[in-house]
XYZ file of C-alpha atoms in Angstrom:
171
model
C -13.447 -165.311 23.741
C -12.308 -165.877 27.318
C -13.361 -163.502 30.095
C -12.056 -162.707 33.583
C -12.977 -160.090 36.178
C -11.792 -156.962 34.323
C -10.568 -158.109 30.891
C -11.227 -160.561 28.088
C -9.156 -161.970 25.269
C -10.446 -162.433 21.739
C -8.841 -163.573 18.517
C -7.160 -160.903 16.398
C -8.880 -159.605 13.262
C -7.448 -157.615 10.349
C -9.157 -154.521 11.758
C -6.773 -154.755 14.764
C -3.702 -154.080 12.610
C -3.382 -150.394 13.494
C -3.724 -151.054 17.236
C -1.179 -153.889 17.163
C 1.280 -151.823 15.165
C 0.883 -148.899 17.588
C 2.008 -151.212 20.400
C 4.825 -152.856 18.453
C 6.461 -149.555 17.387
C 6.059 -147.806 20.765
C 9.427 -147.744 22.539
C 7.610 -147.924 25.893
C 6.458 -151.454 25.051
C 8.815 -152.991 22.487
C 12.167 -153.098 24.284
C 11.993 -156.890 24.722
C 10.140 -157.750 21.489
C 11.316 -158.476 17.967
C 11.335 -155.458 15.689
C 8.578 -154.923 13.124
C 8.127 -152.814 10.018
C 6.131 -149.664 10.872
C 3.699 -150.270 7.993
C 0.019 -150.900 8.762
C -0.487 -152.707 5.432
C 2.380 -155.069 6.278
C 0.768 -155.689 9.683
C -2.594 -156.365 8.024
C -0.917 -158.801 5.617
C 0.798 -160.534 8.548
C -2.627 -160.966 10.187
C -4.066 -162.422 6.953
C -1.258 -164.990 6.908
C -1.684 -165.648 10.616
C -5.429 -166.339 10.177
C -4.477 -169.341 8.007
C -2.326 -170.637 10.865
C -5.237 -170.082 13.224
C -7.544 -172.156 11.011
C -4.900 -174.893 10.939
C -4.601 -174.637 14.754
C -0.901 -173.758 14.558
C -1.063 -170.512 16.559
C -3.526 -168.115 18.175
C -3.132 -164.354 18.476
C -5.337 -162.464 20.909
C -6.310 -158.905 21.626
C -6.565 -158.206 25.338
C -9.344 -155.744 26.053
C -11.107 -154.287 29.040
C -14.684 -155.417 29.522
C -15.855 -152.076 28.067
C -14.177 -153.073 24.770
C -11.102 -150.825 25.069
C -8.109 -152.730 23.683
C -5.174 -152.772 26.087
C -2.797 -155.418 24.766
C -1.890 -158.515 22.824
C -0.753 -162.045 23.544
C 0.037 -164.984 21.275
C -0.016 -168.774 21.743
C 2.267 -170.640 19.318
C 4.883 -173.401 18.944
C 2.350 -176.077 19.846
C 4.065 -179.363 20.729
C 2.878 -182.791 21.859
C 1.909 -181.633 25.348
C 3.090 -178.007 25.544
C 2.439 -174.559 24.135
C 4.521 -171.416 24.022
C 3.173 -167.945 24.611
C 4.552 -164.477 24.029
C 4.060 -161.233 22.111
C 2.577 -160.137 25.428
C 2.082 -156.393 25.609
C -0.132 -154.378 27.938
C -0.511 -150.631 27.385
C -1.528 -147.736 29.616
C -5.232 -148.632 29.214
C -4.753 -151.908 31.081
C -6.688 -152.676 34.231
C -4.995 -153.027 37.617
C -4.709 -156.826 37.449
C -4.692 -157.318 33.687
C -1.226 -158.921 33.723
C -2.360 -161.632 36.146
C -5.745 -162.004 34.462
C -4.328 -162.217 30.928
C -1.725 -164.781 31.990
C -4.426 -166.905 33.631
C -6.610 -166.621 30.508
C -3.688 -167.749 28.335
C -3.173 -170.727 30.627
C -6.899 -171.464 30.608
C -6.776 -171.476 26.815
C -3.673 -173.663 26.564
C -4.531 -176.108 29.324
C -8.316 -176.320 29.028
C -9.102 -175.432 25.396
C -6.049 -177.005 23.746
C -5.861 -179.758 26.408
C -2.118 -179.425 26.916
C -0.408 -179.951 30.286
C 2.644 -177.698 30.023
C 3.766 -174.353 28.728
C 7.216 -173.293 27.579
C 8.389 -169.780 26.844
C 11.403 -167.542 26.727
C 12.069 -164.180 28.313
C 14.875 -161.890 27.245
C 17.552 -161.404 29.868
C 17.158 -157.987 31.426
C 13.362 -158.177 31.408
C 13.431 -158.587 35.175
C 9.790 -157.628 35.810
C 8.495 -160.334 33.478
C 10.979 -162.901 34.789
C 9.826 -162.205 38.350
C 6.171 -162.347 37.286
C 6.586 -165.802 35.749
C 8.580 -167.111 38.701
C 5.797 -165.997 41.075
C 3.430 -168.155 39.011
C 5.732 -171.137 39.505
C 7.637 -171.119 36.216
C 11.021 -172.801 36.318
C 14.030 -171.675 34.318
C 15.307 -174.757 32.497
C 18.055 -173.247 30.333
C 19.521 -170.054 28.969
C 21.571 -168.677 26.146
C 23.295 -165.328 25.728
C 19.992 -163.495 25.115
C 17.163 -165.456 26.758
C 16.034 -167.479 29.735
C 13.879 -170.508 28.871
C 11.040 -171.459 31.194
C 8.488 -174.186 31.658
C 5.365 -174.305 33.800
C 2.847 -177.088 34.322
C -0.906 -177.105 34.558
C -0.636 -177.980 38.267
C 1.743 -175.046 38.899
C -0.801 -172.695 37.339
C -3.622 -174.266 39.382
C -1.633 -173.409 42.511
C -1.113 -169.858 41.240
C -4.805 -169.484 40.484
C -5.543 -170.322 44.115
C -2.934 -167.789 45.236
C -4.236 -164.979 42.995
C -7.981 -165.677 42.932
C -8.688 -163.058 45.623
C -7.287 -160.408 43.279
C -9.243 -161.477 40.250
């Protein structure tokens, strides 16, 4: 578990299936995410399979929750490479705290850079998701390529360190 000023992230458990599914099927949150089957048993089975990947250190799926324990989102770290990790499946719902986007991003980077000891992060954002694109660019992410659907970004540990200094007054 990693903790910041108003939120924490913890690894997903099977008991989180209903919450995750509620986010994934809600049209307010899923516009820029891959579609899922609206079946809680299928979600629970996906988590069971994922937990094997977690044990093998292939990917990590987190619940974002307020410090009072109220779940308010998800985020996933995956596609681990020699010196880079990808992150996505990032959803924050109406229960989020004021700075939970900044805090959860910094916690993901803390996990990838300090727990996994990697120096870079790579990720994609669907074109049209202008709020998330702007968010990442403010952190120092650089667009390195694109295709018809996505922009592909990279960000370094030093870029995030600079962002932490910029945002630390907020968090």
